[in-house]
């Protein structure tokens, strides 16, 4: 199947490029737009972007593989990112993360078997005054505790239909973390 | 739906200039609200009544220092711009806000975005920038949207874009989103990232942004809070602004208090008028019931740690002798510097006696190991070793020689790398081991089983 984007994403991309004095600068914003639509950045999508910006495919891929937020493989429908950095850790964020994992019966950086979520650790989310915090997709949740996590997970389940994932697909590629 | 960070009560000791309206429940992020409160008057004044040179002079006279980390005087930074090259000049707002413990720029962006836009357009006019950018971290998606909408509002009113306020001066303002890499906060890494590349910091010299910045053109990079201050400098005049705070430490600063205190939060204070003791105890409400202080990190996780009970002695710049405990250190730029650390990004992290200080360092080290860009061997390998050693120690595998080993790794990183991430990752290890050597050495004697099976974990 050829690589295709929606009209809306294409229009967004055409709006982004002229914002910069040099086309290449639009790369990160274009990757954001495509990842938003597709959920991840396939090699085909990267080649498409390379052509669009007159770059070599590796000039795109070196960017995709450098930044933790870009991903080359699909994840769960919702992305839960729990801050693990100091102010949150001092306020119990590792335990908070365990509660999330238990709710969806999933390990870090994997897709839950109902296909609903992927849980990751994030580094300081710039909300340390309301630690511990986590993001669910674009939204920030502050001052978390066990009961708030439970309520939030119930909301996620209610809003996100389950699509059981094949076992093989669950064996995720190496997470991007370097260590 | 756009989520706003929670509004908090203003503490009576605060002097709010930048966050004056941020926690007013009747205040919102719209341009109508901003203009109702006198917004964009300073941009009108700057463009209508002042020359670019005059604004630069006001900023110089204000002595305002950068709020992003290094505390470099903004007026001086602008003066260093290579204007002779004839190349276009760029202005970049650093809204990466990624130094652990820092959450002040988030308040400005979410609650008063037009203040930043006005500060930026005045600054852009002052340095005669061809174009301006806001580099905002990926993890603030709503913040990026708020800024995009605010810029559109400002454009429609003639404050941004072509022929600003009919002056003939044009400058567009573009929001650029990062992708969750801390190193994009380092200004040359940020520039590379804005060019559509990996955020590999550039070596200085020769790549000082003032001469060889974005697209190898002269570039100013300033923090969100710094650029907001420019608006108030134009309003008051540089000399009057310099009356706030104390010499060399002018204006207010937004301190971000977090960790193990009763009332964590942000507090905007006049520089040099209060102490770390005031912040932690008066504003922060002190420690939790029955606990006592173990350590304070005074300026973001890369700042050197202070151990509870230590004393700092020496002579101030004016020759006056000082003898301070942590609680006595003035909250400004020079105070923490005199006490062997730094105010950095204004992030104060409080650590009480109930946590394992070795594990605290292990948590910090995990951050820097994850965030090294990988260009320099000492930083890339060293940060990883420091993480591995401290994690092993926290998990029950400590050895007698670990403290020395950690110190020697730290000593081999700082000063030997392309960017200051080298120092940022070495300083925690160097200072924690120096100040808590007894605790690091005692770790080898601790019961490994108890550590392995501990309930509370930070790594
Ligand atoms: C590793 C590293 C991370 C940094 N992160 C930030 C950041 O998140 N925000 C920021 O404003 N400055 C950050 N800085 C400082 C910038 O390099 C730069 O000095 C600053 O943006 C200049 O603005 P100012 O002069 O207004 O402070 C960082 C520096 C280093 C070395
Ligand atoms: S010091 Fe670290 S982060 Fe900075 S350029 Fe070198 S490897 Fe990259
Ligand atoms: S440490 Fe979690 S938000 Fe800063």
Tab-separated table of N, CA and C and ligand atoms in Angstrom, chain B residues 183 186 199-202 371-377 379-380 417-423, ligand 2:
chain	number	residue	atom	x	y	z
B	183	UNK	N	18.740	17.824	26.192
B	183	UNK	CA	19.890	18.562	25.676
B	183	UNK	C	19.450	19.711	24.761
B	186	UNK	N	20.128	23.181	26.069
B	186	UNK	CA	21.445	23.800	25.870
B	186	UNK	C	21.360	24.581	24.573
B	199	UNK	N	20.142	17.126	18.224
B	199	UNK	CA	20.513	18.256	19.084
B	199	UNK	C	21.932	18.071	19.623
B	200	UNK	N	22.897	17.990	18.734
B	200	UNK	CA	24.290	17.885	19.167
B	200	UNK	C	24.829	19.280	19.452
B	201	UNK	N	25.132	19.589	20.699
B	201	UNK	CA	25.683	20.917	20.984
B	201	UNK	C	26.943	21.192	20.165
B	202	UNK	N	27.151	22.484	19.889
B	202	UNK	CA	28.323	22.912	19.123
B	202	UNK	C	29.400	23.386	20.085
B	371	UNK	N	20.133	11.478	29.178
B	371	UNK	CA	20.054	12.712	28.397
B	371	UNK	C	21.350	13.124	27.708
B	372	UNK	N	22.456	12.458	27.993
B	372	UNK	CA	23.700	12.797	27.291
B	372	UNK	C	23.457	12.618	25.796
B	373	UNK	N	23.946	13.567	24.982
B	373	UNK	CA	23.705	13.443	23.543
B	373	UNK	C	24.632	12.422	22.914
B	374	UNK	N	25.723	12.075	23.629
B	374	UNK	CA	26.598	11.018	23.155
B	374	UNK	C	27.790	11.456	22.321
B	375	UNK	N	27.959	12.764	22.128
B	375	UNK	CA	29.087	13.206	21.293
B	375	UNK	C	30.443	13.040	21.963
B	376	UNK	N	30.504	13.314	23.294
B	376	UNK	CA	31.803	13.322	23.976
B	376	UNK	C	31.929	12.065	24.836
B	377	UNK	N	33.053	11.393	24.716
B	377	UNK	CA	33.234	10.150	25.469
B	377	UNK	C	33.111	10.350	26.983
B	379	UNK	N	31.397	12.368	28.818
B	379	UNK	CA	30.010	12.574	29.233
B	379	UNK	C	29.184	11.326	28.946
B	380	UNK	N	29.308	10.788	27.736
B	380	UNK	CA	28.497	9.627	27.348
B	380	UNK	C	28.795	8.419	28.239
B	417	UNK	N	34.468	18.415	28.010
B	417	UNK	CA	33.394	18.090	27.073
B	417	UNK	C	33.021	19.290	26.216
B	418	UNK	N	32.218	19.041	25.199
B	418	UNK	CA	31.800	20.104	24.291
B	418	UNK	C	30.877	21.090	24.999
B	419	UNK	N	29.910	20.567	25.734
B	419	UNK	CA	28.949	21.489	26.346
B	419	UNK	C	28.899	21.288	27.848
B	420	UNK	N	28.122	22.146	28.524
B	420	UNK	CA	28.068	22.135	29.980
B	420	UNK	C	27.270	20.959	30.541
B	421	UNK	N	26.749	20.092	29.680
B	421	UNK	CA	26.136	18.868	30.199
B	421	UNK	C	27.195	18.045	30.927
B	422	UNK	N	28.443	18.195	30.516
B	422	UNK	CA	29.538	17.501	31.207
B	422	UNK	C	29.575	17.897	32.676
B	423	UNK	N	29.559	19.208	32.936
B	423	UNK	CA	29.529	19.693	34.321
B	423	UNK	C	28.212	19.275	34.982
C	2	LIG	S1	28.933	17.160	27.091
C	2	LIG	FE1	27.505	15.461	26.860
C	2	LIG	S2	25.621	16.415	26.156
C	2	LIG	FE2	27.258	17.951	25.844
C	2	LIG	S3	27.953	17.618	23.745
C	2	LIG	FE3	29.219	16.315	25.039
C	2	LIG	S4	28.164	14.298	25.076
C	2	LIG	FE4	26.710	15.824	24.322
